[in-house]
């Protein structure tokens, strides 16, 4: 009974960080960097408590679940949290003095941590089911190495193998349960964010239907009179003011068009279209805009890439992404557009630039209501693009690095 109580105490040391993080941290801390730092600290505290209050079994058998906070810290946090938590384990173990347990800890970490960090990138890009399998496999790997090294250092015995097998089974079960718990909490959190965005879109839709027509009419009248005032004999300064006024009215009209994209019902008129042809059209349309920004648009498009989509909507989405790519290069550069089919039934479109790039936090917020990296932007254009891709049952991924450029990967279901 005492063993069960001790194991339940170990589990509590892991429940508390998860509860604190997802209840108080995720929605109050804005940047991923700060959230990651806080989560690493919480997992570090969990490790210290697990090692301070181990499960005592038999003679000199001390079991604890420190691998699970270490595993979650490395898989969800990344390279540096994994290094930090491993160093914390070694330092705490060193506090107890040099012993077989200390040497075993160091050896297991030396053989396990590189493997955990190797699978971290795959874990981060995987879906829930695969994440669970990776976490369980890595926890089993850690325990097996611990069993082997401790047996080599102290010697194998039936009692020792019995204790280690109990530890292995318990670690695997707890890892499985807690990975599922974290993934379900993350899904619920994501659904809540999507619901909040949907509510914002609903408000936009309602406001658009009421105000768009009434705003556009006086704008068009004002623009017409400004054009009439723009006579050849006017001073250059006044001509400049008139031109600036017209450009600002046009920009306001573009914003209204973006609002209308949410206010209007989605166009579900789909047809079989060849993606390569549409990409060439879009590249030709955007060519003049690119030249004005000293940007070269380069295409490498494969033929016979067919999808079901609305061609006008697809072009609108691609043009929005291309404009952002061009505008991200104030000193000019290249934009590459490629298209090919994948082995898993998708048409892959890649739009890559050499622009200013984005941080991970900026990537995560991309496509959110009213979020834009441009001072005069509304973020609606990118929202429209994301919405259109999802309308076509597609997926969109963004890879970016600050000052090194951005890559948009669009996957659309292929038809034959």
Short mmCIF file of C-alpha atoms in Angstrom, two decimals, residues 27-342:
data_model
loop_
_atom_site.label_atom_id
_atom_site.label_comp_id
_atom_site.label_asym_id
_atom_site.label_seq_id
_atom_site.Cartn_x
_atom_site.Cartn_y
_atom_site.Cartn_z
CA UNK A 27 -3.31 32.56 -22.15
CA UNK A 28 -1.49 35.06 -19.93
CA UNK A 29 2.03 34.82 -21.38
CA UNK A 30 2.19 36.10 -24.95
CA UNK A 31 5.48 34.85 -26.43
CA UNK A 32 6.45 31.22 -27.04
CA UNK A 33 9.91 31.91 -25.64
CA UNK A 34 8.55 32.97 -22.24
CA UNK A 35 6.00 30.14 -22.18
CA UNK A 36 8.75 27.65 -22.96
CA UNK A 37 10.95 29.07 -20.20
CA UNK A 38 8.18 28.82 -17.60
CA UNK A 39 7.31 25.27 -18.64
CA UNK A 40 10.98 24.26 -18.39
CA UNK A 41 11.14 25.68 -14.85
CA UNK A 42 7.96 23.82 -13.89
CA UNK A 43 9.32 20.53 -15.24
CA UNK A 44 12.59 21.21 -13.42
CA UNK A 45 10.70 21.60 -10.14
CA UNK A 46 8.83 18.39 -10.91
CA UNK A 47 12.13 16.54 -11.42
CA UNK A 48 13.53 17.82 -8.11
CA UNK A 49 10.44 16.66 -6.21
CA UNK A 50 10.42 13.26 -7.95
CA UNK A 51 14.07 12.71 -7.02
CA UNK A 52 13.58 14.02 -3.47
CA UNK A 53 10.66 11.69 -2.69
CA UNK A 54 11.41 8.38 -4.47
CA UNK A 55 9.48 5.15 -4.15
CA UNK A 56 11.28 2.81 -1.76
CA UNK A 57 11.02 -0.89 -2.65
CA UNK A 58 12.82 -3.82 -1.10
CA UNK A 59 16.38 -3.32 -0.03
CA UNK A 60 18.09 -0.23 -1.43
CA UNK A 61 15.66 0.01 -4.36
CA UNK A 62 14.66 3.62 -5.08
CA UNK A 63 12.36 4.27 -8.01
CA UNK A 64 11.20 7.61 -9.35
CA UNK A 65 9.64 9.05 -12.52
CA UNK A 66 12.14 11.80 -13.33
CA UNK A 67 12.36 10.54 -16.93
CA UNK A 68 8.80 11.72 -17.65
CA UNK A 69 9.33 15.45 -16.82
CA UNK A 70 12.68 15.27 -18.66
CA UNK A 71 11.03 13.63 -21.67
CA UNK A 72 8.16 16.13 -21.85
CA UNK A 73 10.49 19.07 -21.30
CA UNK A 74 12.72 17.98 -24.20
CA UNK A 75 9.96 16.88 -26.61
CA UNK A 76 7.67 19.87 -26.09
CA UNK A 77 10.36 22.42 -25.25
CA UNK A 78 13.22 21.54 -27.56
CA UNK A 79 16.99 21.26 -27.42
CA UNK A 80 17.94 23.67 -24.62
CA UNK A 81 15.21 22.66 -22.13
CA UNK A 82 16.34 19.03 -22.60
CA UNK A 83 19.98 20.00 -21.88
CA UNK A 84 18.99 22.09 -18.86
CA UNK A 85 16.80 19.38 -17.30
CA UNK A 86 19.48 16.73 -17.85
CA UNK A 87 22.09 18.94 -16.18
CA UNK A 88 19.67 19.51 -13.29
CA UNK A 89 19.30 15.74 -12.79
CA UNK A 90 23.08 15.23 -12.78
CA UNK A 91 23.73 18.12 -10.37
CA UNK A 92 21.02 16.95 -7.96
CA UNK A 93 22.32 13.37 -8.13
CA UNK A 94 25.87 14.63 -7.52
CA UNK A 95 24.64 16.30 -4.34
CA UNK A 96 24.14 12.79 -2.91
CA UNK A 97 27.78 11.96 -3.64
CA UNK A 98 29.60 9.73 -6.09
CA UNK A 99 27.98 6.32 -6.13
CA UNK A 100 26.81 3.61 -8.50
CA UNK A 101 23.53 5.49 -8.81
CA UNK A 102 25.32 8.65 -9.94
CA UNK A 103 27.39 6.84 -12.56
CA UNK A 104 24.29 5.02 -13.78
CA UNK A 105 22.43 8.33 -14.12
CA UNK A 106 25.23 9.92 -16.16
CA UNK A 107 25.61 6.91 -18.46
CA UNK A 108 21.87 6.61 -19.12
CA UNK A 109 21.57 10.32 -19.91
CA UNK A 110 24.61 10.20 -22.23
CA UNK A 111 23.00 7.40 -24.23
CA UNK A 112 19.37 8.58 -24.00
CA UNK A 113 19.37 12.37 -24.32
CA UNK A 114 20.84 12.49 -27.88
CA UNK A 115 18.16 10.03 -29.02
CA UNK A 116 15.38 12.05 -27.37
CA UNK A 117 16.63 15.27 -28.96
CA UNK A 118 16.99 13.51 -32.33
CA UNK A 119 13.29 12.58 -32.28
CA UNK A 120 12.18 16.00 -30.96
CA UNK A 121 11.71 17.55 -34.41
CA UNK A 122 9.75 14.54 -35.63
CA UNK A 123 7.64 14.68 -32.45
CA UNK A 124 6.89 18.39 -32.91
CA UNK A 125 5.63 17.90 -36.48
CA UNK A 126 3.61 14.72 -35.82
CA UNK A 127 -0.06 14.21 -35.04
CA UNK A 128 -1.37 13.09 -31.67
CA UNK A 129 -1.25 9.31 -32.20
CA UNK A 130 2.32 9.36 -33.46
CA UNK A 131 3.38 11.67 -30.62
CA UNK A 132 2.07 9.18 -28.09
CA UNK A 133 4.02 6.35 -29.76
CA UNK A 134 7.23 8.40 -29.84
CA UNK A 135 6.93 9.40 -26.16
CA UNK A 136 6.19 5.84 -25.01
CA UNK A 137 9.03 4.39 -27.12
CA UNK A 138 11.55 6.90 -25.76
CA UNK A 139 10.53 6.32 -22.14
CA UNK A 140 10.91 2.56 -22.69
CA UNK A 141 14.31 3.14 -24.29
CA UNK A 142 15.46 5.19 -21.28
CA UNK A 143 14.30 2.58 -18.76
CA UNK A 144 15.88 -0.33 -20.65
CA UNK A 145 19.25 1.45 -20.73
CA UNK A 146 18.88 2.20 -17.03
CA UNK A 147 18.20 -1.47 -16.38
CA UNK A 148 21.22 -2.59 -18.42
CA UNK A 149 23.74 -0.12 -16.99
CA UNK A 150 22.62 -0.61 -13.39
CA UNK A 151 22.83 -4.37 -13.86
CA UNK A 152 26.36 -4.08 -15.25
CA UNK A 153 27.47 -1.81 -12.40
CA UNK A 154 25.80 -3.69 -9.53
CA UNK A 155 25.12 -7.13 -10.95
CA UNK A 156 21.95 -8.82 -12.14
CA UNK A 157 19.59 -10.68 -9.82
CA UNK A 158 15.99 -11.91 -9.89
CA UNK A 159 14.94 -9.32 -7.32
CA UNK A 160 16.67 -6.54 -9.25
CA UNK A 161 15.02 -7.54 -12.54
CA UNK A 162 11.61 -7.68 -10.83
CA UNK A 163 11.99 -4.14 -9.46
CA UNK A 164 13.20 -2.74 -12.80
CA UNK A 165 10.36 -4.40 -14.73
CA UNK A 166 7.82 -2.84 -12.34
CA UNK A 167 9.51 0.51 -12.92
CA UNK A 168 9.50 0.05 -16.71
CA UNK A 169 5.82 -0.90 -16.87
CA UNK A 170 4.79 1.96 -14.60
CA UNK A 171 6.84 4.53 -16.54
CA UNK A 172 5.38 3.39 -19.87
CA UNK A 173 1.79 3.52 -18.57
CA UNK A 174 2.24 6.94 -16.97
CA UNK A 175 3.97 8.32 -20.08
CA UNK A 176 1.13 7.06 -22.27
CA UNK A 177 -1.57 8.53 -20.01
CA UNK A 178 0.15 11.89 -19.55
CA UNK A 179 1.00 12.31 -23.24
CA UNK A 180 -2.66 11.71 -24.10
CA UNK A 181 -3.67 14.16 -21.36
CA UNK A 182 -1.36 16.91 -22.65
CA UNK A 183 -2.39 16.35 -26.28
CA UNK A 184 -6.11 16.48 -25.39
CA UNK A 185 -5.61 19.67 -23.39
CA UNK A 186 -3.71 21.21 -26.32
CA UNK A 187 -6.53 20.23 -28.70
CA UNK A 188 -9.15 21.79 -26.42
CA UNK A 189 -7.06 24.95 -26.14
CA UNK A 190 -6.72 25.13 -29.94
CA UNK A 191 -10.46 24.61 -30.41
CA UNK A 192 -11.14 27.44 -27.98
CA UNK A 193 -8.85 29.75 -29.95
CA UNK A 194 -10.58 28.75 -33.19
CA UNK A 195 -13.97 29.46 -31.62
CA UNK A 196 -12.77 32.90 -30.55
CA UNK A 197 -11.54 33.56 -34.10
CA UNK A 198 -14.86 32.33 -35.49
CA UNK A 199 -16.70 34.76 -33.25
CA UNK A 200 -14.51 37.61 -34.48
CA UNK A 201 -15.22 36.58 -38.07
CA UNK A 202 -18.94 36.52 -37.35
CA UNK A 203 -18.77 40.08 -36.00
CA UNK A 204 -16.79 41.14 -39.08
CA UNK A 205 -19.41 39.54 -41.33
CA UNK A 206 -22.27 41.34 -39.63
CA UNK A 207 -20.51 44.71 -39.65
CA UNK A 208 -19.52 44.28 -43.29
CA UNK A 209 -23.04 43.66 -44.48
CA UNK A 210 -24.25 46.80 -42.72
CA UNK A 211 -21.51 49.33 -43.47
CA UNK A 212 -19.59 48.30 -46.60
CA UNK A 213 -22.10 49.66 -49.15
CA UNK A 214 -22.66 52.92 -47.25
CA UNK A 215 -18.92 53.56 -46.90
CA UNK A 216 -18.06 52.78 -50.50
CA UNK A 217 -20.50 55.23 -52.06
CA UNK A 218 -19.03 58.45 -50.57
CA UNK A 219 -15.52 57.09 -51.17
CA UNK A 220 -16.18 56.62 -54.88
CA UNK A 221 -17.70 60.09 -55.14
CA UNK A 222 -14.70 61.61 -53.36
CA UNK A 223 -12.30 59.75 -55.63
CA UNK A 224 -14.13 60.96 -58.72
CA UNK A 225 -13.96 64.62 -57.68
CA UNK A 226 -10.27 64.29 -56.84
CA UNK A 227 -9.60 62.99 -60.33
CA UNK A 228 -11.52 65.94 -61.78
CA UNK A 229 -9.44 68.35 -59.69
CA UNK A 230 -6.20 66.81 -60.95
CA UNK A 231 -5.78 69.19 -63.91
CA UNK A 232 -2.50 69.54 -65.89
CA UNK A 233 -1.86 73.16 -64.87
CA UNK A 234 -1.97 72.47 -61.12
CA UNK A 235 1.25 72.96 -59.11
CA UNK A 236 3.24 69.75 -58.63
CA UNK A 237 2.74 69.86 -54.86
CA UNK A 238 -1.04 69.89 -55.19
CA UNK A 239 -0.90 67.10 -57.76
CA UNK A 240 1.12 65.07 -55.26
CA UNK A 241 -1.49 65.67 -52.53
CA UNK A 242 -4.32 64.62 -54.85
CA UNK A 243 -2.47 61.47 -55.92
CA UNK A 244 -1.76 60.53 -52.29
CA UNK A 245 -5.44 61.04 -51.44
CA UNK A 246 -6.51 58.79 -54.32
CA UNK A 247 -4.02 56.09 -53.28
CA UNK A 248 -5.29 56.16 -49.70
CA UNK A 249 -8.89 55.86 -50.90
CA UNK A 250 -7.86 52.88 -53.03
CA UNK A 251 -6.16 51.29 -50.03
CA UNK A 252 -9.31 51.80 -47.96
CA UNK A 253 -11.30 50.17 -50.76
CA UNK A 254 -8.96 47.15 -50.69
CA UNK A 255 -9.56 46.80 -46.95
CA UNK A 256 -13.32 46.85 -47.56
CA UNK A 257 -12.88 44.14 -50.20
CA UNK A 258 -11.08 42.00 -47.63
CA UNK A 259 -13.92 42.54 -45.18
CA UNK A 260 -16.41 41.56 -47.88
CA UNK A 261 -14.55 38.29 -48.37
CA UNK A 262 -15.75 37.35 -44.90
CA UNK A 263 -19.16 38.93 -45.19
CA UNK A 264 -20.11 37.11 -48.40
CA UNK A 265 -21.02 33.42 -48.34
CA UNK A 266 -18.19 31.17 -49.54
CA UNK A 267 -18.24 30.48 -53.25
CA UNK A 268 -18.63 26.72 -53.54
CA UNK A 269 -18.52 26.61 -57.33
CA UNK A 270 -15.66 24.20 -57.75
CA UNK A 271 -14.27 22.90 -61.01
CA UNK A 272 -11.38 20.80 -62.19
CA UNK A 273 -8.43 23.16 -62.64
CA UNK A 274 -4.78 22.74 -63.54
CA UNK A 275 -2.66 24.27 -60.79
CA UNK A 276 0.37 24.88 -62.99
CA UNK A 277 -1.66 27.03 -65.39
CA UNK A 278 -3.13 29.06 -62.50
CA UNK A 279 0.32 29.59 -60.99
CA UNK A 280 1.69 30.88 -64.31
CA UNK A 281 -1.26 33.28 -64.56
CA UNK A 282 -0.70 34.53 -61.02
CA UNK A 283 3.04 34.96 -61.69
CA UNK A 284 2.24 37.05 -64.80
CA UNK A 285 -0.31 39.15 -62.89
CA UNK A 286 2.12 39.89 -60.04
CA UNK A 287 5.12 40.50 -62.34
CA UNK A 288 4.65 44.28 -62.63
CA UNK A 289 4.18 44.68 -58.88
CA UNK A 290 7.32 42.61 -58.30
CA UNK A 291 9.42 44.69 -60.72
CA UNK A 292 8.43 47.87 -58.89
CA UNK A 293 9.87 46.33 -55.73
CA UNK A 294 13.03 45.05 -57.52
CA UNK A 295 11.94 41.45 -57.04
CA UNK A 296 12.27 38.62 -59.56
CA UNK A 297 9.57 35.95 -59.59
CA UNK A 298 10.92 32.55 -60.66
CA UNK A 299 8.67 29.57 -61.41
CA UNK A 300 9.31 25.84 -61.61
CA UNK A 301 5.88 24.36 -62.25
CA UNK A 302 5.03 20.79 -63.22
CA UNK A 303 2.16 20.14 -65.63
CA UNK A 304 -0.86 17.91 -64.98
CA UNK A 305 -1.37 18.96 -61.35
CA UNK A 306 -5.15 18.83 -61.14
CA UNK A 307 -7.41 19.81 -58.21
CA UNK A 308 -11.05 20.70 -57.55
CA UNK A 309 -11.22 24.37 -56.60
CA UNK A 310 -12.63 27.76 -57.47
CA UNK A 311 -9.98 29.36 -59.76
CA UNK A 312 -10.78 32.97 -58.74
CA UNK A 313 -10.53 32.12 -55.06
CA UNK A 314 -7.31 30.16 -55.57
CA UNK A 315 -5.75 33.06 -57.47
CA UNK A 316 -6.83 35.49 -54.75
CA UNK A 317 -5.14 33.35 -52.09
CA UNK A 318 -1.90 32.97 -54.07
CA UNK A 319 -1.73 36.67 -54.94
CA UNK A 320 -2.12 37.63 -51.28
CA UNK A 321 0.75 35.33 -50.28
CA UNK A 322 2.94 36.53 -53.16
CA UNK A 323 2.32 40.19 -52.33
CA UNK A 324 3.39 39.56 -48.74
CA UNK A 325 6.51 37.77 -49.99
CA UNK A 326 7.41 40.66 -52.29
CA UNK A 327 6.76 43.29 -49.62
CA UNK A 328 8.96 41.39 -47.14
CA UNK A 329 12.02 42.24 -49.29
CA UNK A 330 12.52 46.04 -49.08
CA UNK A 331 15.89 45.75 -50.83
CA UNK A 332 14.70 43.39 -53.55
CA UNK A 333 15.45 39.72 -54.09
CA UNK A 334 13.91 36.56 -55.50
CA UNK A 335 10.61 34.76 -55.01
CA UNK A 336 10.40 31.12 -56.08
CA UNK A 337 7.15 29.39 -56.99
CA UNK A 338 7.21 25.61 -57.40
CA UNK A 339 4.50 23.02 -57.92
CA UNK A 340 4.59 19.22 -57.95
CA UNK A 341 2.62 16.22 -56.75
CA UNK A 342 3.44 14.24 -53.61
#
